[in-house]
């Protein structure tokens, strides 16, 4: 190759490289189309946990579980079981925080809203209706809680299908509303009777936790004899003695004979 040919070849390569550099610069400055980066499709994204997985997550932390459920709402918006679980988890977090002296007052209202969504999807869900009554009661809304509890009681008449905890919640919601009415001087609400029947049924099934609210419900109505009898039956059935007998003693001398006889009977048993 002659010296002249080598010079022309170097000049040609320089021009080609220079043009490539100019094109690259123009592409970055003027927005010339370049090959796009591949994007992830929905099938490439990790799926949200199942409801069973959400339930299992609760043992690891209720707050973290709720955060994961919040992130998954878009996928479960029409799933009534998701909303019931969301509400139950919210109330469980409220109970846990309350047990250590912290009150997260917004949580019961959040749970009530989740139960609302569940009931919009499935109005006949008894567990959602009773759960909403509990959430409203914990949110210091006794009138609304009692109304929701009474609706559940009146709409779902197959009592054998009820869980003891559900029966107890109907009773406690009615008790809360009765206390509020008596304190305000409004008399005994109609919910008191159905609430007593719900608690009586739970107690008859062996639910020891039903006796104390049943006693209180009768006592707030001024039914001392019924209250004393409920306390006596509860003590015989193995309900916690310290609180229940203390309530019984508070009835005064009118029920003194029953108090003494019941205590002696429990001591001998």
PDB file of C-alpha atoms in Angstrom:
ATOM      1  CA  UNK A   1       0.000   0.000   0.000  1.00  0.00           C
ATOM      2  CA  UNK A   2       1.434   3.331  -0.972  1.00  0.00           C
ATOM      3  CA  UNK A   3       1.765   6.152   1.490  1.00  0.00           C
ATOM      4  CA  UNK A   4      -0.955   8.079  -0.341  1.00  0.00           C
ATOM      5  CA  UNK A   5      -3.405   5.142  -0.166  1.00  0.00           C
ATOM      6  CA  UNK A   6      -2.767   4.729   3.556  1.00  0.00           C
ATOM      7  CA  UNK A   7      -3.495   8.387   4.107  1.00  0.00           C
ATOM      8  CA  UNK A   8      -6.799   8.224   2.241  1.00  0.00           C
ATOM      9  CA  UNK A   9      -7.822   5.120   4.248  1.00  0.00           C
ATOM     10  CA  UNK A  10      -7.128   6.824   7.592  1.00  0.00           C
ATOM     11  CA  UNK A  11      -9.057   9.883   6.480  1.00  0.00           C
ATOM     12  CA  UNK A  12     -12.062   7.704   5.481  1.00  0.00           C
ATOM     13  CA  UNK A  13     -12.154   5.865   8.824  1.00  0.00           C
ATOM     14  CA  UNK A  14     -11.964   9.134  10.691  1.00  0.00           C
ATOM     15  CA  UNK A  15     -14.940  10.522   8.779  1.00  0.00           C
ATOM     16  CA  UNK A  16     -17.013   7.378   9.466  1.00  0.00           C
ATOM     17  CA  UNK A  17     -16.275   7.441  13.218  1.00  0.00           C
ATOM     18  CA  UNK A  18     -17.016  11.131  13.368  1.00  0.00           C
ATOM     19  CA  UNK A  19     -20.405  10.656  11.724  1.00  0.00           C
ATOM     20  CA  UNK A  20     -21.278   7.887  14.195  1.00  0.00           C
ATOM     21  CA  UNK A  21     -20.414  10.162  17.097  1.00  0.00           C
ATOM     22  CA  UNK A  22     -22.522  12.993  15.688  1.00  0.00           C
ATOM     23  CA  UNK A  23     -25.518  10.659  15.250  1.00  0.00           C
ATOM     24  CA  UNK A  24     -25.201   9.461  18.842  1.00  0.00           C
ATOM     25  CA  UNK A  25     -25.065  13.067  20.078  1.00  0.00           C
ATOM     26  CA  UNK A  26     -28.106  14.062  18.008  1.00  0.00           C
ATOM     27  CA  UNK A  27     -30.025  11.035  19.269  1.00  0.00           C
ATOM     28  CA  UNK A  28     -29.490  12.043  22.894  1.00  0.00           C
ATOM     29  CA  UNK A  29     -30.166  15.732  22.364  1.00  0.00           C
ATOM     30  CA  UNK A  30     -33.046  15.687  19.895  1.00  0.00           C
ATOM     31  CA  UNK A  31     -34.969  12.651  21.159  1.00  0.00           C
ATOM     32  CA  UNK A  32     -34.365  10.406  18.190  1.00  0.00           C
ATOM     33  CA  UNK A  33     -36.003   7.011  18.794  1.00  0.00           C
ATOM     34  CA  UNK A  34     -33.869   4.391  20.481  1.00  0.00           C
ATOM     35  CA  UNK A  35     -34.588   0.803  21.394  1.00  0.00           C
ATOM     36  CA  UNK A  36     -36.829   0.865  24.505  1.00  0.00           C
ATOM     37  CA  UNK A  37     -35.906  -1.108  27.624  1.00  0.00           C
ATOM     38  CA  UNK A  38     -38.090  -4.156  28.211  1.00  0.00           C
ATOM     39  CA  UNK A  39     -40.894  -3.521  30.748  1.00  0.00           C
ATOM     40  CA  UNK A  40     -42.316  -5.966  33.232  1.00  0.00           C
ATOM     41  CA  UNK A  41     -45.766  -7.291  32.530  1.00  0.00           C
ATOM     42  CA  UNK A  42     -48.323  -8.106  35.216  1.00  0.00           C
ATOM     43  CA  UNK A  43     -47.425 -11.776  34.861  1.00  0.00           C
ATOM     44  CA  UNK A  44     -43.788 -10.929  35.772  1.00  0.00           C
ATOM     45  CA  UNK A  45     -44.804  -9.255  39.071  1.00  0.00           C
ATOM     46  CA  UNK A  46     -44.953 -11.248  42.288  1.00  0.00           C
ATOM     47  CA  UNK A  47     -48.552 -12.247  43.128  1.00  0.00           C
ATOM     48  CA  UNK A  48     -50.185 -10.956  46.306  1.00  0.00           C
ATOM     49  CA  UNK A  49     -50.512 -13.377  49.217  1.00  0.00           C
ATOM     50  CA  UNK A  50     -53.596 -15.566  49.392  1.00  0.00           C
ATOM     51  CA  UNK A  51     -56.121 -15.201  52.208  1.00  0.00           C
ATOM     52  CA  UNK A  52     -54.630 -18.261  53.889  1.00  0.00           C
ATOM     53  CA  UNK A  53     -51.205 -16.646  53.707  1.00  0.00           C
ATOM     54  CA  UNK A  54     -52.573 -13.426  55.172  1.00  0.00           C
ATOM     55  CA  UNK A  55     -54.033 -15.418  58.075  1.00  0.00           C
ATOM     56  CA  UNK A  56     -50.691 -17.102  58.655  1.00  0.00           C
ATOM     57  CA  UNK A  57     -48.910 -13.731  58.570  1.00  0.00           C
ATOM     58  CA  UNK A  58     -50.945 -12.522  61.550  1.00  0.00           C
ATOM     59  CA  UNK A  59     -48.818 -14.604  63.902  1.00  0.00           C
ATOM     60  CA  UNK A  60     -45.743 -12.675  62.755  1.00  0.00           C
ATOM     61  CA  UNK A  61     -47.223  -9.219  63.267  1.00  0.00           C
ATOM     62  CA  UNK A  62     -50.665  -7.683  62.881  1.00  0.00           C
ATOM     63  CA  UNK A  63     -49.403  -4.292  61.738  1.00  0.00           C
ATOM     64  CA  UNK A  64     -47.240  -5.819  59.007  1.00  0.00           C
ATOM     65  CA  UNK A  65     -50.161  -7.998  57.938  1.00  0.00           C
ATOM     66  CA  UNK A  66     -52.418  -4.965  57.560  1.00  0.00           C
ATOM     67  CA  UNK A  67     -49.734  -3.185  55.536  1.00  0.00           C
ATOM     68  CA  UNK A  68     -49.552  -6.170  53.162  1.00  0.00           C
ATOM     69  CA  UNK A  69     -53.339  -6.286  52.924  1.00  0.00           C
ATOM     70  CA  UNK A  70     -53.424  -2.562  52.135  1.00  0.00           C
ATOM     71  CA  UNK A  71     -51.044  -3.183  49.242  1.00  0.00           C
ATOM     72  CA  UNK A  72     -53.281  -5.974  47.940  1.00  0.00           C
ATOM     73  CA  UNK A  73     -56.646  -4.170  48.105  1.00  0.00           C
ATOM     74  CA  UNK A  74     -56.736  -3.693  44.345  1.00  0.00           C
ATOM     75  CA  UNK A  75     -56.694  -7.447  43.827  1.00  0.00           C
ATOM     76  CA  UNK A  76     -59.296  -8.224  46.504  1.00  0.00           C
ATOM     77  CA  UNK A  77     -61.701  -5.322  46.177  1.00  0.00           C
ATOM     78  CA  UNK A  78     -64.682  -7.603  45.450  1.00  0.00           C
ATOM     79  CA  UNK A  79     -63.730 -10.383  47.888  1.00  0.00           C
ATOM     80  CA  UNK A  80     -65.972 -10.342  50.972  1.00  0.00           C
ATOM     81  CA  UNK A  81     -63.718 -12.762  52.889  1.00  0.00           C
ATOM     82  CA  UNK A  82     -60.793 -10.378  52.408  1.00  0.00           C
ATOM     83  CA  UNK A  83     -62.720  -7.499  53.973  1.00  0.00           C
ATOM     84  CA  UNK A  84     -63.912  -9.583  56.916  1.00  0.00           C
ATOM     85  CA  UNK A  85     -60.335 -10.710  57.542  1.00  0.00           C
ATOM     86  CA  UNK A  86     -59.106  -7.117  57.201  1.00  0.00           C
ATOM     87  CA  UNK A  87     -61.619  -5.952  59.814  1.00  0.00           C
ATOM     88  CA  UNK A  88     -60.834  -8.835  62.176  1.00  0.00           C
ATOM     89  CA  UNK A  89     -57.108  -8.144  61.898  1.00  0.00           C
ATOM     90  CA  UNK A  90     -57.686  -4.455  62.598  1.00  0.00           C
ATOM     91  CA  UNK A  91     -59.678  -5.219  65.759  1.00  0.00           C
ATOM     92  CA  UNK A  92     -57.071  -7.776  66.849  1.00  0.00           C
ATOM     93  CA  UNK A  93     -54.417  -5.063  66.545  1.00  0.00           C
ATOM     94  CA  UNK A  94     -56.612  -2.707  68.582  1.00  0.00           C
ATOM     95  CA  UNK A  95     -57.054  -5.347  71.305  1.00  0.00           C
ATOM     96  CA  UNK A  96     -53.332  -6.085  71.377  1.00  0.00           C
ATOM     97  CA  UNK A  97     -52.367  -2.448  71.697  1.00  0.00           C
ATOM     98  CA  UNK A  98     -55.015  -1.877  74.366  1.00  0.00           C
ATOM     99  CA  UNK A  99     -53.644  -4.796  76.392  1.00  0.00           C
ATOM    100  CA  UNK A 100     -50.292  -3.005  76.717  1.00  0.00           C
ATOM    101  CA  UNK A 101     -51.810   0.366  77.522  1.00  0.00           C
ATOM    102  CA  UNK A 102     -51.934   1.939  74.073  1.00  0.00           C
ATOM    103  CA  UNK A 103     -55.217   3.076  72.562  1.00  0.00           C
ATOM    104  CA  UNK A 104     -55.299   3.455  68.784  1.00  0.00           C
ATOM    105  CA  UNK A 105     -58.733   5.037  68.650  1.00  0.00           C
ATOM    106  CA  UNK A 106     -58.995   5.094  64.858  1.00  0.00           C
ATOM    107  CA  UNK A 107     -58.770   1.318  64.485  1.00  0.00           C
ATOM    108  CA  UNK A 108     -62.377   0.419  65.457  1.00  0.00           C
ATOM    109  CA  UNK A 109     -63.705   2.909  62.911  1.00  0.00           C
ATOM    110  CA  UNK A 110     -61.353   1.467  60.282  1.00  0.00           C
ATOM    111  CA  UNK A 111     -62.693  -2.001  61.105  1.00  0.00           C
ATOM    112  CA  UNK A 112     -66.300  -0.786  60.897  1.00  0.00           C
ATOM    113  CA  UNK A 113     -65.574   0.641  57.438  1.00  0.00           C
ATOM    114  CA  UNK A 114     -64.103  -2.694  56.307  1.00  0.00           C
ATOM    115  CA  UNK A 115     -67.174  -4.518  57.628  1.00  0.00           C
ATOM    116  CA  UNK A 116     -69.327  -2.002  55.722  1.00  0.00           C
ATOM    117  CA  UNK A 117     -67.595  -2.997  52.511  1.00  0.00           C
ATOM    118  CA  UNK A 118     -68.085  -6.682  53.309  1.00  0.00           C
ATOM    119  CA  UNK A 119     -71.791  -6.135  53.952  1.00  0.00           C
ATOM    120  CA  UNK A 120     -72.153  -4.188  50.719  1.00  0.00           C
ATOM    121  CA  UNK A 121     -70.840  -7.287  48.941  1.00  0.00           C
ATOM    122  CA  UNK A 122     -72.767  -9.823  51.061  1.00  0.00           C
ATOM    123  CA  UNK A 123     -75.565  -8.288  53.178  1.00  0.00           C
ATOM    124  CA  UNK A 124     -76.453 -11.666  54.742  1.00  0.00           C
ATOM    125  CA  UNK A 125     -73.041 -12.298  56.309  1.00  0.00           C
ATOM    126  CA  UNK A 126     -73.834 -12.730  60.010  1.00  0.00           C
ATOM    127  CA  UNK A 127     -70.210 -12.614  61.089  1.00  0.00           C
ATOM    128  CA  UNK A 128     -69.726  -9.299  59.314  1.00  0.00           C
ATOM    129  CA  UNK A 129     -72.894  -7.846  60.869  1.00  0.00           C
ATOM    130  CA  UNK A 130     -71.933  -8.914  64.395  1.00  0.00           C
ATOM    131  CA  UNK A 131     -68.341  -7.824  63.785  1.00  0.00           C
ATOM    132  CA  UNK A 132     -69.510  -4.389  62.762  1.00  0.00           C
ATOM    133  CA  UNK A 133     -71.552  -4.177  65.984  1.00  0.00           C
ATOM    134  CA  UNK A 134     -68.392  -4.872  67.977  1.00  0.00           C
ATOM    135  CA  UNK A 135     -66.364  -2.335  66.002  1.00  0.00           C
ATOM    136  CA  UNK A 136     -68.995   0.360  66.573  1.00  0.00           C
ATOM    137  CA  UNK A 137     -69.162  -0.469  70.276  1.00  0.00           C
ATOM    138  CA  UNK A 138     -65.383  -0.127  70.586  1.00  0.00           C
ATOM    139  CA  UNK A 139     -65.635   3.153  68.678  1.00  0.00           C
ATOM    140  CA  UNK A 140     -67.919   4.445  71.496  1.00  0.00           C
ATOM    141  CA  UNK A 141     -71.052   4.342  69.347  1.00  0.00           C
ATOM    142  CA  UNK A 142     -73.412   2.253  71.553  1.00  0.00           C
ATOM    143  CA  UNK A 143     -76.665   3.163  69.787  1.00  0.00           C
ATOM    144  CA  UNK A 144     -75.337   2.158  66.386  1.00  0.00           C
ATOM    145  CA  UNK A 145     -73.691  -0.965  67.817  1.00  0.00           C
ATOM    146  CA  UNK A 146     -76.933  -2.125  69.432  1.00  0.00           C
ATOM    147  CA  UNK A 147     -78.896  -1.456  66.242  1.00  0.00           C
ATOM    148  CA  UNK A 148     -76.460  -3.571  64.227  1.00  0.00           C
ATOM    149  CA  UNK A 149     -76.522  -6.355  66.831  1.00  0.00           C
ATOM    150  CA  UNK A 150     -80.324  -6.391  66.874  1.00  0.00           C
ATOM    151  CA  UNK A 151     -80.431  -6.524  63.093  1.00  0.00           C
ATOM    152  CA  UNK A 152     -78.179  -9.590  63.145  1.00  0.00           C
ATOM    153  CA  UNK A 153     -80.289 -11.188  65.895  1.00  0.00           C
ATOM    154  CA  UNK A 154     -83.557 -10.607  64.031  1.00  0.00           C
ATOM    155  CA  UNK A 155     -82.321 -11.596  60.576  1.00  0.00           C
ATOM    156  CA  UNK A 156     -80.488 -14.780  61.565  1.00  0.00           C
ATOM    157  CA  UNK A 157     -82.950 -16.805  63.596  1.00  0.00           C
ATOM    158  CA  UNK A 158     -81.243 -20.212  63.379  1.00  0.00           C
ATOM    159  CA  UNK A 159     -79.601 -19.882  66.784  1.00  0.00           C
ATOM    160  CA  UNK A 160     -77.804 -23.213  66.572  1.00  0.00           C
ATOM    161  CA  UNK A 161     -75.617 -21.730  63.836  1.00  0.00           C
ATOM    162  CA  UNK A 162     -74.427 -18.876  66.059  1.00  0.00           C
ATOM    163  CA  UNK A 163     -71.016 -18.982  67.695  1.00  0.00           C
ATOM    164  CA  UNK A 164     -70.854 -18.257  71.433  1.00  0.00           C
ATOM    165  CA  UNK A 165     -68.666 -15.228  70.800  1.00  0.00           C
ATOM    166  CA  UNK A 166     -71.317 -13.836  68.434  1.00  0.00           C
ATOM    167  CA  UNK A 167     -74.078 -14.369  70.993  1.00  0.00           C
ATOM    168  CA  UNK A 168     -71.948 -12.694  73.627  1.00  0.00           C
ATOM    169  CA  UNK A 169     -71.317  -9.701  71.374  1.00  0.00           C
ATOM    170  CA  UNK A 170     -75.057  -9.226  70.824  1.00  0.00           C
ATOM    171  CA  UNK A 171     -75.449  -9.243  74.600  1.00  0.00           C
ATOM    172  CA  UNK A 172     -72.573  -6.863  75.277  1.00  0.00           C
ATOM    173  CA  UNK A 173     -73.764  -4.442  72.577  1.00  0.00           C
ATOM    174  CA  UNK A 174     -77.198  -4.395  74.206  1.00  0.00           C
ATOM    175  CA  UNK A 175     -75.617  -3.942  77.645  1.00  0.00           C
ATOM    176  CA  UNK A 176     -73.560  -0.987  76.430  1.00  0.00           C
ATOM    177  CA  UNK A 177     -76.659   0.689  74.990  1.00  0.00           C
ATOM    178  CA  UNK A 178     -78.687  -0.070  78.138  1.00  0.00           C
ATOM    179  CA  UNK A 179     -76.029   1.543  80.358  1.00  0.00           C
ATOM    180  CA  UNK A 180     -75.980   4.614  78.111  1.00  0.00           C
ATOM    181  CA  UNK A 181     -79.780   4.942  78.174  1.00  0.00           C
ATOM    182  CA  UNK A 182     -80.080   4.510  81.952  1.00  0.00           C
ATOM    183  CA  UNK A 183     -77.357   7.062  82.600  1.00  0.00           C
ATOM    184  CA  UNK A 184     -79.116   9.548  80.342  1.00  0.00           C
ATOM    185  CA  UNK A 185     -82.450   8.874  82.048  1.00  0.00           C
ATOM    186  CA  UNK A 186     -84.006   7.469  78.891  1.00  0.00           C
ATOM    187  CA  UNK A 187     -85.250   4.203  80.400  1.00  0.00           C
ATOM    188  CA  UNK A 188     -84.572   0.644  79.328  1.00  0.00           C
ATOM    189  CA  UNK A 189     -84.107   0.166  75.557  1.00  0.00           C
ATOM    190  CA  UNK A 190     -85.894  -2.581  73.663  1.00  0.00           C
ATOM    191  CA  UNK A 191     -82.536  -4.171  72.866  1.00  0.00           C
ATOM    192  CA  UNK A 192     -82.105  -5.240  76.496  1.00  0.00           C
ATOM    193  CA  UNK A 193     -84.491  -8.192  76.232  1.00  0.00           C
ATOM    194  CA  UNK A 194     -82.927  -9.723  73.129  1.00  0.00           C
ATOM    195  CA  UNK A 195     -79.465  -9.116  74.568  1.00  0.00           C
ATOM    196  CA  UNK A 196     -80.384 -11.048  77.719  1.00  0.00           C
ATOM    197  CA  UNK A 197     -81.687 -13.952  75.626  1.00  0.00           C
ATOM    198  CA  UNK A 198     -78.469 -14.048  73.613  1.00  0.00           C
ATOM    199  CA  UNK A 199     -76.354 -14.121  76.776  1.00  0.00           C
ATOM    200  CA  UNK A 200     -78.576 -16.748  78.378  1.00  0.00           C
ATOM    201  CA  UNK A 201     -78.124 -18.964  75.329  1.00  0.00           C
ATOM    202  CA  UNK A 202     -74.343 -18.536  75.368  1.00  0.00           C
ATOM    203  CA  UNK A 203     -74.231 -19.267  79.098  1.00  0.00           C
ATOM    204  CA  UNK A 204     -76.385 -22.362  78.660  1.00  0.00           C
ATOM    205  CA  UNK A 205     -73.858 -23.633  76.126  1.00  0.00           C
ATOM    206  CA  UNK A 206     -71.112 -23.360  78.720  1.00  0.00           C
ATOM    207  CA  UNK A 207     -69.671 -19.962  77.821  1.00  0.00           C
ATOM    208  CA  UNK A 208     -68.267 -18.775  81.170  1.00  0.00           C
ATOM    209  CA  UNK A 209     -67.648 -15.287  79.775  1.00  0.00           C
ATOM    210  CA  UNK A 210     -71.395 -14.706  79.287  1.00  0.00           C
ATOM    211  CA  UNK A 211     -72.290 -14.649  82.990  1.00  0.00           C
ATOM    212  CA  UNK A 212     -70.737 -11.320  83.940  1.00  0.00           C
ATOM    213  CA  UNK A 213     -72.386  -9.243  81.168  1.00  0.00           C
ATOM    214  CA  UNK A 214     -75.658 -11.076  81.866  1.00  0.00           C
ATOM    215  CA  UNK A 215     -75.441 -10.072  85.526  1.00  0.00           C
ATOM    216  CA  UNK A 216     -74.648  -6.470  84.582  1.00  0.00           C
ATOM    217  CA  UNK A 217     -77.492  -6.342  82.073  1.00  0.00           C
ATOM    218  CA  UNK A 218     -80.027  -7.416  84.692  1.00  0.00           C
ATOM    219  CA  UNK A 219     -78.532  -5.144  87.347  1.00  0.00           C
ATOM    220  CA  UNK A 220     -78.673  -2.038  85.132  1.00  0.00           C
ATOM    221  CA  UNK A 221     -82.337  -2.741  84.521  1.00  0.00           C
ATOM    222  CA  UNK A 222     -82.935  -2.854  88.266  1.00  0.00           C
ATOM    223  CA  UNK A 223     -83.723  -6.572  88.170  1.00  0.00           C
ATOM    224  CA  UNK A 224     -81.817  -7.481  91.317  1.00  0.00           C
ATOM    225  CA  UNK A 225     -83.324 -10.918  91.751  1.00  0.00           C
ATOM    226  CA  UNK A 226     -82.515 -11.896  88.165  1.00  0.00           C
ATOM    227  CA  UNK A 227     -79.020 -10.446  88.550  1.00  0.00           C
ATOM    228  CA  UNK A 228     -78.394 -12.370  91.754  1.00  0.00           C
ATOM    229  CA  UNK A 229     -79.664 -15.585  90.198  1.00  0.00           C
ATOM    230  CA  UNK A 230     -77.418 -15.068  87.165  1.00  0.00           C
ATOM    231  CA  UNK A 231     -74.433 -14.570  89.466  1.00  0.00           C
ATOM    232  CA  UNK A 232     -75.312 -17.688  91.471  1.00  0.00           C
ATOM    233  CA  UNK A 233     -75.706 -19.796  88.334  1.00  0.00           C
ATOM    234  CA  UNK A 234     -72.475 -18.412  86.941  1.00  0.00           C
ATOM    235  CA  UNK A 235     -70.556 -19.249  90.100  1.00  0.00           C
ATOM    236  CA  UNK A 236     -71.962 -22.786  90.073  1.00  0.00           C
ATOM    237  CA  UNK A 237     -70.963 -23.111  86.414  1.00  0.00           C
ATOM    238  CA  UNK A 238     -67.366 -22.169  87.138  1.00  0.00           C
ATOM    239  CA  UNK A 239     -67.330 -18.501  86.094  1.00  0.00           C
ATOM    240  CA  UNK A 240     -64.524 -16.374  87.639  1.00  0.00           C
ATOM    241  CA  UNK A 241     -65.451 -16.089  91.312  1.00  0.00           C
ATOM    242  CA  UNK A 242     -63.678 -12.910  92.379  1.00  0.00           C
ATOM    243  CA  UNK A 243     -65.381 -10.509  89.971  1.00  0.00           C
ATOM    244  CA  UNK A 244     -68.780 -12.191  89.851  1.00  0.00           C
ATOM    245  CA  UNK A 245     -69.105 -12.665  93.608  1.00  0.00           C
ATOM    246  CA  UNK A 246     -67.987  -9.070  94.107  1.00  0.00           C
ATOM    247  CA  UNK A 247     -70.797  -7.973  91.804  1.00  0.00           C
ATOM    248  CA  UNK A 248     -73.234 -10.166  93.733  1.00  0.00           C
ATOM    249  CA  UNK A 249     -72.238  -8.618  97.057  1.00  0.00           C
ATOM    250  CA  UNK A 250     -72.888  -5.198  95.573  1.00  0.00           C
ATOM    251  CA  UNK A 251     -76.594  -5.994  95.374  1.00  0.00           C
ATOM    252  CA  UNK A 252     -76.864  -5.382  99.127  1.00  0.00           C
ATOM    253  CA  UNK A 253     -78.762  -7.093 101.904  1.00  0.00           C
ATOM    254  CA  UNK A 254     -81.824  -7.934  99.819  1.00  0.00           C
ATOM    255  CA  UNK A 255     -79.980 -10.852  98.240  1.00  0.00           C
ATOM    256  CA  UNK A 256     -77.818 -11.695 101.249  1.00  0.00           C
ATOM    257  CA  UNK A 257     -79.259 -15.165 101.858  1.00  0.00           C
ATOM    258  CA  UNK A 258     -78.685 -16.169  98.241  1.00  0.00           C
ATOM    259  CA  UNK A 259     -75.139 -14.815  98.390  1.00  0.00           C
ATOM    260  CA  UNK A 260     -74.250 -16.837 101.480  1.00  0.00           C
ATOM    261  CA  UNK A 261     -75.877 -20.036 100.244  1.00  0.00           C
ATOM    262  CA  UNK A 262     -74.215 -19.767  96.819  1.00  0.00           C
ATOM    263  CA  UNK A 263     -70.777 -19.088  98.231  1.00  0.00           C
ATOM    264  CA  UNK A 264     -71.066 -22.030 100.621  1.00  0.00           C
ATOM    265  CA  UNK A 265     -72.206 -24.277  97.788  1.00  0.00           C
ATOM    266  CA  UNK A 266     -69.278 -23.209  95.621  1.00  0.00           C
ATOM    267  CA  UNK A 267     -66.829 -23.775  98.457  1.00  0.00           C
ATOM    268  CA  UNK A 268     -68.079 -27.323  98.986  1.00  0.00           C
ATOM    269  CA  UNK A 269     -67.974 -28.213  95.297  1.00  0.00           C
TER     270      UNK A 269
END
